[in-house]
PDB file of C-alpha atoms in Angstrom:
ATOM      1  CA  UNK A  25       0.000   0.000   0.000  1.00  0.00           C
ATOM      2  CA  UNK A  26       1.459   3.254  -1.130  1.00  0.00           C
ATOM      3  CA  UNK A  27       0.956   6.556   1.514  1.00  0.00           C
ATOM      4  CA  UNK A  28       1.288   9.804   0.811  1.00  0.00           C
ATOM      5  CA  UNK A  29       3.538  12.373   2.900  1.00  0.00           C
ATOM      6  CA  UNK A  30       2.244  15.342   3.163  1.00  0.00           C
ATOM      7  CA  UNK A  31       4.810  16.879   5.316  1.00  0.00           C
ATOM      8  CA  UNK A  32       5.736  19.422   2.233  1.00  0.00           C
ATOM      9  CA  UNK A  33       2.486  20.991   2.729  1.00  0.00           C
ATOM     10  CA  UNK A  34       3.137  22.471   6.048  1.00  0.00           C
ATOM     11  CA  UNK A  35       5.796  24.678   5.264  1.00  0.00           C
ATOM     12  CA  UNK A  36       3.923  26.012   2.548  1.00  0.00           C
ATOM     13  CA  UNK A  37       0.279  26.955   3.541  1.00  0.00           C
ATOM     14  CA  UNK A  38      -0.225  28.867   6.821  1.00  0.00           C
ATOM     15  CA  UNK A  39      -3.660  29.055   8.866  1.00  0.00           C
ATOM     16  CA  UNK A  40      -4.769  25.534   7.220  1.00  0.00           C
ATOM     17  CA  UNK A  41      -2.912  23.236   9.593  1.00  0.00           C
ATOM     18  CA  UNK A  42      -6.075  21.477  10.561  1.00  0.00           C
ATOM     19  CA  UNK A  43      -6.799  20.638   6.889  1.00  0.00           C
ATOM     20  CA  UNK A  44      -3.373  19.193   6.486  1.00  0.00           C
ATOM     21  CA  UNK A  45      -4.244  17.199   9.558  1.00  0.00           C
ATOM     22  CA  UNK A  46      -7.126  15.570   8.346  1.00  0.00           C
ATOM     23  CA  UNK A  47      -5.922  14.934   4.666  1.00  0.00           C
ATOM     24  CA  UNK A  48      -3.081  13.049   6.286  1.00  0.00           C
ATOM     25  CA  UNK A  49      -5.177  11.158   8.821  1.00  0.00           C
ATOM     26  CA  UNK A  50      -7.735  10.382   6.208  1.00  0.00           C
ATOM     27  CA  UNK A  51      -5.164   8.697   4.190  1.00  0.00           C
ATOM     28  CA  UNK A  52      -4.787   6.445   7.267  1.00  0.00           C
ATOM     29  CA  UNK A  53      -6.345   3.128   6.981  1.00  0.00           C
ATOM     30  CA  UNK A  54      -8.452   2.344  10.144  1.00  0.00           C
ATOM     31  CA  UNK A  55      -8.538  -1.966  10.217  1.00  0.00           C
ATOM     32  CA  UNK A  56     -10.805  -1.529  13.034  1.00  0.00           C
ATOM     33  CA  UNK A  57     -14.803  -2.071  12.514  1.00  0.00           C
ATOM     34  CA  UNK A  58     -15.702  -2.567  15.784  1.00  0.00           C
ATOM     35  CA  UNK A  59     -18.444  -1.244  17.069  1.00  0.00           C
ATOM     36  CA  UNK A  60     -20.140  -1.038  14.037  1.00  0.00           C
ATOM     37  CA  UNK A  61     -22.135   1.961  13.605  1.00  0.00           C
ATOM     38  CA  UNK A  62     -24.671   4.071  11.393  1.00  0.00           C
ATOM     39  CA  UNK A  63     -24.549   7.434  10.530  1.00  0.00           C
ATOM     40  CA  UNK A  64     -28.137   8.930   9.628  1.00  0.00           C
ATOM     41  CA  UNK A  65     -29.404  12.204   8.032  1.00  0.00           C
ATOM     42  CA  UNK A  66     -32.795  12.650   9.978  1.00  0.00           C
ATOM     43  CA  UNK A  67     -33.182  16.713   8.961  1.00  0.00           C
ATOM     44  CA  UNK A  68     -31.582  19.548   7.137  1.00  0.00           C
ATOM     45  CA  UNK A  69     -29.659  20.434   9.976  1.00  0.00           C
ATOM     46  CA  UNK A  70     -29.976  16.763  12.693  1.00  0.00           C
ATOM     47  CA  UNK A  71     -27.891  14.063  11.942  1.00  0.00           C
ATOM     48  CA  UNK A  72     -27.631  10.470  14.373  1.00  0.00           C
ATOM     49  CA  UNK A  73     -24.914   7.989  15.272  1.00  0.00           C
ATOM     50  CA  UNK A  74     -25.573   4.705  16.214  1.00  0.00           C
ATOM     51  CA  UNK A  75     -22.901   2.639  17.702  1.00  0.00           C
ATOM     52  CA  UNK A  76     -23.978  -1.541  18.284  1.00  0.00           C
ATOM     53  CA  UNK A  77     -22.758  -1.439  21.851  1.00  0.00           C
ATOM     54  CA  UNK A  78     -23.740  -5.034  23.287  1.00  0.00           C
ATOM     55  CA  UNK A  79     -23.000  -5.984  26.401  1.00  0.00           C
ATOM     56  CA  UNK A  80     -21.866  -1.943  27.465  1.00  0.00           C
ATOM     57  CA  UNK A  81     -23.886  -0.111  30.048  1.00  0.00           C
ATOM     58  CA  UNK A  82     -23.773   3.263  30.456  1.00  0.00           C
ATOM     59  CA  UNK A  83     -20.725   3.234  33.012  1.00  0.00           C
ATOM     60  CA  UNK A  84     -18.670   1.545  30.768  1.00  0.00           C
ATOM     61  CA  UNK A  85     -19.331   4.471  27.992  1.00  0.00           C
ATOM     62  CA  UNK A  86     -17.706   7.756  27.225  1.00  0.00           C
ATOM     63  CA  UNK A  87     -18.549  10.465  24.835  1.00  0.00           C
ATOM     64  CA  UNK A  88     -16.359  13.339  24.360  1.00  0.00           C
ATOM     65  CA  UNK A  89     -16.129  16.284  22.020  1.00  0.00           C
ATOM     66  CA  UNK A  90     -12.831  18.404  21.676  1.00  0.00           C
ATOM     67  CA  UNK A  91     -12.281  20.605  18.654  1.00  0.00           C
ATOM     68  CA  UNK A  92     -14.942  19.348  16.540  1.00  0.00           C
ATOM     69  CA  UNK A  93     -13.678  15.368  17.308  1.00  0.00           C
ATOM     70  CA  UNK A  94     -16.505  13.678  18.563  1.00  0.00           C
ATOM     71  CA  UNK A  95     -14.724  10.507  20.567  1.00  0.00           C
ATOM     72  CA  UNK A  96     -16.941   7.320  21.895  1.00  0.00           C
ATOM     73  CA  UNK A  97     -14.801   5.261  23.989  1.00  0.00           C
ATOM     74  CA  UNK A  98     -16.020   2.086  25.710  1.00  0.00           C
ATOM     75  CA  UNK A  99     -14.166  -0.168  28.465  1.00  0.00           C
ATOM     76  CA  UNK A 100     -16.212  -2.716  30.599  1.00  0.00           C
ATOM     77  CA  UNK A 101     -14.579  -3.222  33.808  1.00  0.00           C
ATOM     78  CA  UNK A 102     -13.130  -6.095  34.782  1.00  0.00           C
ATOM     79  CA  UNK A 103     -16.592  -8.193  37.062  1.00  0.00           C
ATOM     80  CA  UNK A 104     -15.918  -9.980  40.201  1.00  0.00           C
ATOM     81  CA  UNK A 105     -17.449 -13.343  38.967  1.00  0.00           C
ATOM     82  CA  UNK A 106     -15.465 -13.626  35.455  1.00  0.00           C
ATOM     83  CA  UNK A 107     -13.392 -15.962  37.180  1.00  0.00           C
ATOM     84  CA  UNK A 108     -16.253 -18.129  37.364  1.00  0.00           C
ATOM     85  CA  UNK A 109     -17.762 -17.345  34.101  1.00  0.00           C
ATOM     86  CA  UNK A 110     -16.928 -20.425  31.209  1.00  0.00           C
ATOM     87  CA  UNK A 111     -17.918 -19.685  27.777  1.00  0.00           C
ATOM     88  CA  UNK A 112     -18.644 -22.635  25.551  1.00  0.00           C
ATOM     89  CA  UNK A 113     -18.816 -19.859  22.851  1.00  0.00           C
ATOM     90  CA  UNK A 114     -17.844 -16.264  23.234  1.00  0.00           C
ATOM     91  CA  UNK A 115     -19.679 -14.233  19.967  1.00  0.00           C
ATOM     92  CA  UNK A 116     -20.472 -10.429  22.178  1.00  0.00           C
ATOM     93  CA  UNK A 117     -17.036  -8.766  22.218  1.00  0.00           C
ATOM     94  CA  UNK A 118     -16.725  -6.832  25.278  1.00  0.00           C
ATOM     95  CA  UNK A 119     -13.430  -5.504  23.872  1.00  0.00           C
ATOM     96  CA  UNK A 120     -12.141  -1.256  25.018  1.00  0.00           C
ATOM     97  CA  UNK A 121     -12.910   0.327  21.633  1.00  0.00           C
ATOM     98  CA  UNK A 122     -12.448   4.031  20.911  1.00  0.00           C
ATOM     99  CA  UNK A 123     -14.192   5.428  17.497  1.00  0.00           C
ATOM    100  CA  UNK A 124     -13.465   9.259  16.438  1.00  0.00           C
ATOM    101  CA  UNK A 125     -15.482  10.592  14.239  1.00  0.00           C
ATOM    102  CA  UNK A 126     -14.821  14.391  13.269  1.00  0.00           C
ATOM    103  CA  UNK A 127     -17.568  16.762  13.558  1.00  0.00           C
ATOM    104  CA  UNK A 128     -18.061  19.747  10.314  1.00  0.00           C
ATOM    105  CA  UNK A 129     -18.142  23.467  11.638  1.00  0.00           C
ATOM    106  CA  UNK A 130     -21.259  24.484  14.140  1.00  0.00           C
ATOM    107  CA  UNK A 131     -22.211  20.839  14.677  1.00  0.00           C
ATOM    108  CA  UNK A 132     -23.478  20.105  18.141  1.00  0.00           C
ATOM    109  CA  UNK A 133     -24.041  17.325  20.231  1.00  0.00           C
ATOM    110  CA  UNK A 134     -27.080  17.679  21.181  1.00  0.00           C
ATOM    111  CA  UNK A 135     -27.716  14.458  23.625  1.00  0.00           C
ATOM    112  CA  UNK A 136     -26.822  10.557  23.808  1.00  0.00           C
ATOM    113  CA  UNK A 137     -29.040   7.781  24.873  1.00  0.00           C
ATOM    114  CA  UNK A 138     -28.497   4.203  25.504  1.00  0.00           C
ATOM    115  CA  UNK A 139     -30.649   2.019  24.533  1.00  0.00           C
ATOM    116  CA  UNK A 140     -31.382  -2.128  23.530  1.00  0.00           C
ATOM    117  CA  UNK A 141     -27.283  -1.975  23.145  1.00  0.00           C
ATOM    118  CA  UNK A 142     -27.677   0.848  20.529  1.00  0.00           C
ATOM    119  CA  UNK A 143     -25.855   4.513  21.440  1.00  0.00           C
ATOM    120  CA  UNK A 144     -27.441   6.280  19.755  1.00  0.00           C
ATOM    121  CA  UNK A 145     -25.464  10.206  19.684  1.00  0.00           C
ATOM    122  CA  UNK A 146     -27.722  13.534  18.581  1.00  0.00           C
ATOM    123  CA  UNK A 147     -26.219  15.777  16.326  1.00  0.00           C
ATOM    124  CA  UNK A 148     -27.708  19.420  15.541  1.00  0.00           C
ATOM    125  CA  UNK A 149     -26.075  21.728  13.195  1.00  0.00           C
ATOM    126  CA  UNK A 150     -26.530  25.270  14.598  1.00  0.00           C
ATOM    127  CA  UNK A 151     -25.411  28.180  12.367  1.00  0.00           C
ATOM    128  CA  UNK A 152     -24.685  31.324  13.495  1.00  0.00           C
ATOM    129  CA  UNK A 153     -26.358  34.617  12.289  1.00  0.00           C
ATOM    130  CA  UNK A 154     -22.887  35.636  11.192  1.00  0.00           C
ATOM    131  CA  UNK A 155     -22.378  32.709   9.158  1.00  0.00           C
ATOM    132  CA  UNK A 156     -25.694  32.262   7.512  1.00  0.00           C
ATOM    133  CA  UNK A 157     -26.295  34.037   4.098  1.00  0.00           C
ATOM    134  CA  UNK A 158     -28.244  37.530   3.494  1.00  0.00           C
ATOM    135  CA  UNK A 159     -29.263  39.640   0.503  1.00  0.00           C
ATOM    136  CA  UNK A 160     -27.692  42.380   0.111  1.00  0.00           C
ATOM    137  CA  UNK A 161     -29.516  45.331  -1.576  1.00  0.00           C
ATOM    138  CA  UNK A 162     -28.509  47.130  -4.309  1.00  0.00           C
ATOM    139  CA  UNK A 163     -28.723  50.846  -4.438  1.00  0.00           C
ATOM    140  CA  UNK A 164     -28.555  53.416  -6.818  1.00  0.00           C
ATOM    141  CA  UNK A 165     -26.460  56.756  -6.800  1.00  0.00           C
ATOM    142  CA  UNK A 166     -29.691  58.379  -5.106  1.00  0.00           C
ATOM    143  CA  UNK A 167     -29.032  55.999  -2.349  1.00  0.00           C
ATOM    144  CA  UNK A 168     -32.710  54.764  -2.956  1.00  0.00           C
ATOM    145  CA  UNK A 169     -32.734  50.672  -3.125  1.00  0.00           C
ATOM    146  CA  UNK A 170     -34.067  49.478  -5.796  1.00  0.00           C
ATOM    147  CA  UNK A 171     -33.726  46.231  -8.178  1.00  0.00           C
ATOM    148  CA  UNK A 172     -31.555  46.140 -10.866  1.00  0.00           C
ATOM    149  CA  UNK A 173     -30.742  43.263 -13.709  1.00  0.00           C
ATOM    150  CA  UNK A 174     -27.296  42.327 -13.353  1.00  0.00           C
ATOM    151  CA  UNK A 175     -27.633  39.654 -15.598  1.00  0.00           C
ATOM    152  CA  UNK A 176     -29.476  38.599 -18.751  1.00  0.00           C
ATOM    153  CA  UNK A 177     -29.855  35.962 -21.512  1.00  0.00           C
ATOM    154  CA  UNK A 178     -31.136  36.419 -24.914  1.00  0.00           C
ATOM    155  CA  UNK A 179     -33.730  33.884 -26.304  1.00  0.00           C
ATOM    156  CA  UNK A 180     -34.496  32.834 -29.624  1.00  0.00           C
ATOM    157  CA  UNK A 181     -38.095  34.073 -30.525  1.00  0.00           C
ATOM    158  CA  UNK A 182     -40.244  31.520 -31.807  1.00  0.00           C
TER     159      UNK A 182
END
C-alpha cells in the first residue's frame, strides 16, 4: 500500500494546519470495525450515530467532544465473577474500543441515549447569524434601493 507524505504541505500553507491534519489522517487506513455503527441524516440540519454497543452499560461508555472530534470510547470493567464465568462460545465482544469521528463546523451534540445496546449520539447543526447568508440590496447613486438586472440571456423568438 502506497501513503502519501504530506509533510511538504506544512511549510507552505499557513492558517490551514487542521486541513493538512485531516488529509493526512484520512489517508490512514483504520482496520478496526468494531463497534459497528450508522450514521443517519434525519433533517436539514440533525444528523444520528448509532454505535452496536452489546453488552456496554452506560458506566462503561464515554462520549467526548474536543475541537470538533466527537470521541466514543467504551471499556467494561473487569466483574468480580469472570473468574467463574466459562464460555462454551464467546460471539459479544466486550473488547475497550475508541471510534473518532470528526464533527463539520457548528455541529453540536445535542444528547446521547443508551438504549437495547444501541448509542445512539444527537447531532444538531446550529449556524450562526454571522455565518448564515443575506441579501444584500442594491442601491442606486440616489441611495434609494431598488432592483436592478445584473444579468441577462437572450432567447431565440419563436
Amino acid at each position: 500500500m502506497r501513503t502519501v507524505d504530506f509533510t511538504p504541505l506544512y511549510r507552505s500553507i499557513v492558517g490551514f494546519d487542521r486541513l493538512a491534519d485531516m488529509m493526512d489522517s484520512a489517508t490512514k487506513i483504520e482496520s478496526q470495525g468494531y463497534p459497528p455503527f450508522n450514521i443517519q441524516h434525519v433533517d436539514e440540519n440533525e444528523y444520528l450515530i448509532e454505535l452496536a454497543v452489546a453488552g456496554f452499560g452506560e458506566a462503561d461508555l464515554t462520549v467526548e467532544v474536543q475541537e470538533n472530534i466527537l470521541t466514543i470510547a467504551g471499556k467494561i470493567v473487569e466483574k468480580d465473577d469472570s473468574g467463574s464465568r466459562r464460555f462454551l462460545h464467546r460471539g459479544i465482544a466486550e473488547r475497550a474500543f475508541e471510534r473518532r469521528f470528526h464533527l463539520a463546523d457548528h455541529v453540536k451534540v445535542a444528547d446521547a441515549e443508551l438504549l437495547n445496546g444501541l448509542l445512539t449520539v444527537h447531532l444538531v447543526r446550529e449556524i450562526p447569524e454571522a455565518a448564515k447568508p443575506r441579501k444584500i440590496a442594491i442601491s442606486d447613486i440616489s441611495g434609494k434601493a431598488k432592483a436592478r438586472l445584473i444579468e441577462t440571456r437572450k432567447t431565440k423568438a419563436a
